[in-house]
Coordinates of C-alpha atoms in Angstrom, one line a residue:
A142 CA -1.8 205.0 27.4
K143 CA -0.2 201.8 26.1
P144 CA -1.7 200.4 22.9
L145 CA -3.2 197.0 23.2
F146 CA -1.9 195.6 19.9
W147 CA 1.1 196.1 17.7
R148 CA 2.7 199.5 17.3
E149 CA 2.0 199.7 13.6
S150 CA -1.6 200.2 14.4
S151 CA -0.8 202.9 17.0
V152 CA 1.4 204.7 14.4
E153 CA -1.6 204.8 12.1
H154 CA -3.4 206.7 14.8
G155 CA -0.7 209.2 15.4
L156 CA 1.2 207.6 18.2
A157 CA 5.0 207.4 17.6
A158 CA 7.0 204.4 18.8
S159 CA 10.6 204.7 19.8
S160 CA 13.2 202.3 18.3
S161 CA 13.7 200.6 21.7
E162 CA 10.0 199.9 22.0
R163 CA 10.0 198.5 18.5
A164 CA 13.0 196.3 19.4
Q165 CA 11.2 195.0 22.5
E166 CA 8.1 194.3 20.4
Q167 CA 10.2 192.4 17.8
A168 CA 11.9 190.4 20.5
L169 CA 8.5 189.6 22.0
A170 CA 7.2 188.6 18.6
A171 CA 10.3 186.4 18.0
K172 CA 9.8 184.7 21.4
L173 CA 6.1 184.1 20.6
V174 CA 7.1 182.5 17.3
R175 CA 9.7 180.3 19.0
S176 CA 7.1 179.2 21.6
A177 CA 4.5 178.4 18.9
R178 CA 7.1 176.3 17.0
E179 CA 7.9 174.4 20.2
V180 CA 4.2 173.7 21.0
E181 CA 3.2 172.9 17.4
P182 CA 4.4 169.3 17.2
V183 CA 2.7 168.5 20.6
V184 CA -0.6 170.0 19.5
R185 CA -0.4 168.3 16.1
V186 CA 0.2 164.9 17.7
A187 CA -2.5 165.4 20.3
A188 CA -5.1 166.6 17.8
T189 CA -4.4 163.6 15.5
F190 CA -4.6 161.3 18.5
V191 CA -8.0 162.7 19.6
E192 CA -9.4 162.7 16.0
K193 CA -8.3 159.0 15.4
V194 CA -9.7 157.9 18.8
R195 CA -13.0 159.7 18.2
N196 CA -13.3 158.1 14.7
A197 CA -12.5 154.7 16.1
M198 CA -15.2 155.0 18.8
T199 CA -18.0 156.3 16.5
F200 CA -17.9 153.6 13.9
A201 CA -16.7 156.0 11.2
D202 CA -14.8 153.0 9.9
G203 CA -16.7 149.8 11.0
P204 CA -13.9 147.2 11.0
A205 CA -11.5 149.6 12.8
S206 CA -14.1 150.3 15.4
V207 CA -14.9 146.6 15.9
V208 CA -11.2 145.9 16.4
C209 CA -10.8 148.8 18.8
F210 CA -13.8 147.7 20.9
F211 CA -12.5 144.1 20.9
V212 CA -9.1 145.2 22.2
L213 CA -10.8 147.4 24.8
G214 CA -12.9 144.4 25.9
L215 CA -9.7 142.3 26.2
V216 CA -8.1 145.0 28.3
A217 CA -11.2 145.2 30.6
L218 CA -11.3 141.4 30.9
A219 CA -7.6 141.3 31.8
L220 CA -8.0 144.0 34.4
S221 CA -11.1 142.4 35.9
C222 CA -9.3 139.0 36.1
S223 CA -6.3 140.5 37.7
L224 CA -8.4 142.4 40.3
L225 CA -10.3 139.1 41.0
L226 CA -7.0 137.3 41.4
I227 CA -5.7 140.0 43.7
S228 CA -8.8 139.9 45.9
L229 CA -8.5 136.1 46.2
I230 CA -4.8 136.2 47.1
D231 CA -5.0 139.2 49.5
P232 CA -8.5 139.8 50.8
G233 CA -7.5 142.7 53.0
Y234 CA -5.4 144.4 50.2
S235 CA -2.7 145.2 52.7
F236 CA 0.2 143.5 50.8
V237 CA -1.1 144.7 47.4
S238 CA -1.4 148.3 48.6
G239 CA 2.2 148.1 49.8
V240 CA 3.4 146.8 46.5
Y241 CA 1.5 149.4 44.5
G242 CA 2.9 152.1 46.8
A243 CA 6.4 150.9 46.4
V244 CA 6.1 150.7 42.7
A245 CA 4.7 154.3 42.6
I246 CA 7.6 155.6 44.8
V247 CA 10.3 153.8 42.7
A248 CA 8.7 155.0 39.5
L249 CA 8.5 158.6 40.7
A250 CA 11.9 158.7 42.2
R251 CA 14.3 160.6 39.9
P252 CA 17.9 161.6 40.4
S253 CA 18.4 165.3 41.2
D254 CA 19.3 167.6 38.3
S255 CA 22.3 169.1 40.1
G256 CA 24.6 169.5 37.1
H257 CA 23.8 171.7 34.1
G258 CA 26.0 169.9 31.5
S259 CA 25.0 169.1 28.0
E260 CA 24.1 165.5 29.0
D261 CA 21.6 166.9 31.5
I262 CA 19.9 169.1 29.0
A263 CA 19.8 166.3 26.4
A264 CA 18.3 163.9 29.1
A265 CA 15.7 166.6 30.0
E266 CA 14.7 167.0 26.4
A267 CA 14.5 163.3 25.9
R268 CA 12.2 163.0 29.0
A269 CA 10.1 165.8 27.6
Q270 CA 9.6 164.0 24.3
Q271 CA 8.5 160.7 25.9
P272 CA 4.8 161.5 26.1
L273 CA 5.0 162.8 22.5
Q274 CA 6.7 159.5 21.4
F275 CA 4.0 157.5 23.1
Q276 CA 1.2 159.4 21.4
G277 CA 3.0 159.1 18.1
L278 CA 3.2 155.3 18.7
V279 CA -0.5 155.2 19.4
N280 CA -1.1 157.3 16.2
R281 CA 0.9 154.8 14.2
V282 CA -1.2 151.9 15.7
L283 CA -4.4 153.9 14.8
S284 CA -3.1 154.6 11.3
S285 CA -5.8 152.3 9.8
V286 CA -8.5 154.5 11.3
P287 CA -9.5 157.2 8.8
D288 CA -9.1 160.9 9.6
Q289 CA -11.7 163.5 8.6
A290 CA -10.2 164.1 5.2
E291 CA -10.2 160.4 4.4
L292 CA -13.8 160.1 5.6
A293 CA -14.9 163.0 3.4
H294 CA -13.1 161.3 0.5
R295 CA -14.8 158.0 1.1
F296 CA -18.2 159.8 1.3
V297 CA -17.7 161.7 -2.0
A298 CA -16.4 158.6 -3.8
A299 CA -19.4 156.6 -2.6
Q300 CA -21.8 159.3 -3.9
V301 CA -20.0 159.4 -7.2
Q302 CA -20.2 155.6 -7.5
K303 CA -23.9 155.7 -6.7
Q304 CA -24.6 158.3 -9.4
Q305 CA -22.5 156.3 -12.0
N306 CA -24.5 153.1 -11.2
G307 CA -27.8 154.9 -11.7
Q308 CA -28.6 154.9 -8.0
G309 CA -28.9 158.7 -7.7
Q310 CA -30.6 160.3 -4.7
V311 CA -34.3 160.2 -4.5

Protein backbone atom coordinates (compact mmCIF):
# COMPACT_ATOMS: atom_id res chain seq x y z
CA ALA A 1 0.00 0.00 0.00
CA LYS A 2 1.21 3.48 -0.86
CA PRO A 3 1.61 5.85 2.08
CA LEU A 4 -0.58 8.94 1.99
CA PHE A 5 2.05 11.36 3.24
CA TRP A 6 5.82 11.79 3.01
CA ARG A 7 8.12 8.77 3.02
CA GLU A 8 9.80 9.92 6.22
CA SER A 9 6.67 9.00 8.14
CA SER A 10 6.49 5.62 6.38
CA VAL A 11 10.13 4.91 7.24
CA GLU A 12 9.28 5.47 10.89
CA HIS A 13 6.66 2.75 10.56
CA GLY A 14 9.09 0.28 9.02
CA LEU A 15 8.41 0.85 5.31
CA ALA A 16 11.62 1.38 3.36
CA ALA A 17 11.71 3.81 0.45
CA SER A 18 13.96 3.38 -2.57
CA SER A 19 16.19 6.17 -3.80
CA SER A 20 14.14 6.58 -6.98
CA GLU A 21 10.96 7.04 -4.94
CA ARG A 22 12.72 9.62 -2.78
CA ALA A 23 13.94 11.44 -5.90
CA GLN A 24 10.39 11.49 -7.25
CA GLU A 25 9.10 12.84 -3.96
CA GLN A 26 11.79 15.53 -3.88
CA ALA A 27 10.94 16.52 -7.45
CA LEU A 28 7.26 16.67 -6.53
CA ALA A 29 8.03 18.77 -3.45
CA ALA A 30 10.18 21.14 -5.55
CA LYS A 31 7.37 21.45 -8.09
CA LEU A 32 4.91 22.21 -5.27
CA VAL A 33 7.22 24.91 -3.90
CA ARG A 34 7.59 26.47 -7.37
CA SER A 35 3.83 26.46 -7.84
CA ALA A 36 3.30 28.05 -4.43
CA ARG A 37 5.84 30.76 -5.25
CA GLU A 38 4.06 31.51 -8.54
CA VAL A 39 0.65 31.75 -6.87
CA GLU A 40 1.78 33.69 -3.79
CA PRO A 41 1.89 37.21 -5.35
CA VAL A 42 -1.54 36.74 -6.91
CA VAL A 43 -3.01 35.55 -3.61
CA ARG A 44 -1.35 38.39 -1.68
CA VAL A 45 -2.66 41.07 -4.05
CA ALA A 46 -6.15 39.52 -4.11
CA ALA A 47 -6.30 39.22 -0.32
CA THR A 48 -5.15 42.82 0.13
CA PHE A 49 -7.73 43.96 -2.42
CA VAL A 50 -10.58 42.12 -0.68
CA GLU A 51 -9.50 43.38 2.75
CA LYS A 52 -9.27 47.01 1.62
CA VAL A 53 -12.62 46.91 -0.19
CA ARG A 54 -14.29 45.29 2.82
CA ASN A 55 -12.87 47.93 5.16
CA ALA A 56 -13.94 50.70 2.77
CA MET A 57 -17.51 49.38 2.67
CA THR A 58 -17.96 48.85 6.42
CA PHE A 59 -17.02 52.35 7.61
CA ALA A 60 -13.91 51.02 9.35
CA ASP A 61 -12.45 54.37 8.30
CA GLY A 62 -15.26 56.90 7.99
CA PRO A 63 -13.78 59.42 5.52
CA ALA A 64 -12.46 56.70 3.22
CA SER A 65 -15.87 55.01 3.22
CA VAL A 66 -17.65 58.27 2.43
CA VAL A 67 -15.31 58.91 -0.50
CA CYS A 68 -15.75 55.32 -1.69
CA PHE A 69 -19.54 55.53 -1.58
CA PHE A 70 -19.45 58.95 -3.28
CA VAL A 71 -17.34 57.56 -6.15
CA LEU A 72 -19.62 54.52 -6.45
CA GLY A 73 -22.60 56.90 -6.58
CA LEU A 74 -20.95 58.89 -9.38
CA VAL A 75 -20.28 55.68 -11.32
CA ALA A 76 -23.90 54.59 -10.87
CA LEU A 77 -25.13 58.03 -11.97
CA ALA A 78 -22.91 58.00 -15.07
CA LEU A 79 -24.06 54.49 -15.97
CA SER A 80 -27.72 55.44 -15.48
CA CYS A 81 -27.36 58.57 -17.60
CA SER A 82 -25.59 56.66 -20.36
CA LEU A 83 -28.31 54.00 -20.40
CA LEU A 84 -30.98 56.72 -20.50
CA LEU A 85 -29.19 58.40 -23.39
CA ILE A 86 -28.87 55.09 -25.23
CA SER A 87 -32.57 54.36 -24.77
CA LEU A 88 -33.45 57.81 -26.16
CA ILE A 89 -31.14 57.48 -29.18
CA ASP A 90 -31.97 53.87 -30.07
CA PRO A 91 -35.27 52.73 -28.51
CA GLY A 92 -35.06 49.28 -30.12
CA TYR A 93 -31.45 48.78 -28.98
CA SER A 94 -30.60 47.21 -32.36
CA PHE A 95 -27.73 49.56 -33.22
CA VAL A 96 -26.35 49.60 -29.67
CA SER A 97 -26.44 45.81 -29.49
CA GLY A 98 -24.48 45.64 -32.74
CA VAL A 99 -21.89 48.11 -31.47
CA TYR A 100 -21.50 46.26 -28.17
CA GLY A 101 -21.16 42.95 -30.03
CA ALA A 102 -18.52 44.40 -32.36
CA VAL A 103 -16.58 45.83 -29.42
CA ALA A 104 -16.69 42.47 -27.65
CA ILE A 105 -15.51 40.60 -30.77
CA VAL A 106 -12.66 43.03 -31.39
CA ALA A 107 -11.63 42.98 -27.72
CA LEU A 108 -11.61 39.19 -27.58
CA ALA A 109 -9.86 38.72 -30.93
CA ARG A 110 -6.23 37.83 -30.36
CA PRO A 111 -3.48 36.83 -32.75
CA SER A 112 -2.68 33.13 -32.70
CA ASP A 113 0.31 31.97 -30.67
CA SER A 114 1.92 30.03 -33.52
CA GLY A 115 5.54 30.77 -32.67
CA HIS A 116 7.31 29.70 -29.53
CA GLY A 117 10.00 32.37 -29.48
CA SER A 118 11.16 34.35 -26.48
CA GLU A 119 8.97 37.31 -27.52
CA ASP A 120 5.88 35.09 -27.41
CA ILE A 121 6.73 33.83 -23.93
CA ALA A 122 7.41 37.36 -22.70
CA ALA A 123 4.13 38.58 -24.22
CA ALA A 124 2.22 35.71 -22.60
CA GLU A 125 3.79 36.49 -19.22
CA ALA A 126 2.93 40.17 -19.64
CA ARG A 127 -0.69 39.29 -20.47
CA ALA A 128 -0.83 37.02 -17.42
CA GLN A 129 0.38 39.88 -15.20
CA GLN A 130 -2.24 42.41 -16.44
CA PRO A 131 -4.99 41.44 -13.94
CA LEU A 132 -2.40 41.49 -11.17
CA GLN A 133 -1.29 44.97 -12.26
CA PHE A 134 -4.89 46.22 -12.27
CA GLN A 135 -5.52 44.92 -8.75
CA GLY A 136 -2.20 46.42 -7.66
CA LEU A 137 -3.30 49.77 -9.08
CA VAL A 138 -6.62 49.53 -7.22
CA ASN A 139 -4.69 48.63 -4.04
CA ARG A 140 -2.57 51.76 -4.47
CA VAL A 141 -5.74 53.83 -4.90
CA LEU A 142 -7.17 52.22 -1.74
CA SER A 143 -3.94 52.78 0.19
CA SER A 144 -5.68 55.34 2.40
CA VAL A 145 -8.12 52.67 3.60
CA PRO A 146 -6.65 50.98 6.68
CA ASP A 147 -5.98 47.25 6.80
CA GLN A 148 -6.70 45.07 9.83
CA ALA A 149 -3.32 45.75 11.47
CA GLU A 150 -3.79 49.50 11.19
CA LEU A 151 -7.35 49.26 12.52
CA ALA A 152 -6.10 47.29 15.52
CA HIS A 153 -3.39 49.90 16.08
CA ARG A 154 -5.94 52.71 15.95
CA PHE A 155 -8.20 50.91 18.43
CA VAL A 156 -5.38 50.25 20.91
CA ALA A 157 -4.07 53.81 20.58
CA ALA A 158 -7.57 55.20 21.22
CA GLN A 159 -7.96 53.01 24.32
CA VAL A 160 -4.58 54.14 25.67
CA GLN A 161 -5.48 57.78 25.07
CA LYS A 162 -8.80 57.31 26.87
CA GLN A 163 -7.04 55.83 29.90
CA GLN A 164 -4.43 58.59 29.94
CA ASN A 165 -7.16 61.24 29.88
CA GLY A 166 -8.97 59.61 32.78
CA GLN A 167 -11.83 58.30 30.68
CA GLY A 168 -11.30 54.64 31.56
CA GLN A 169 -13.93 52.06 30.84
CA VAL A 170 -16.95 51.95 33.10
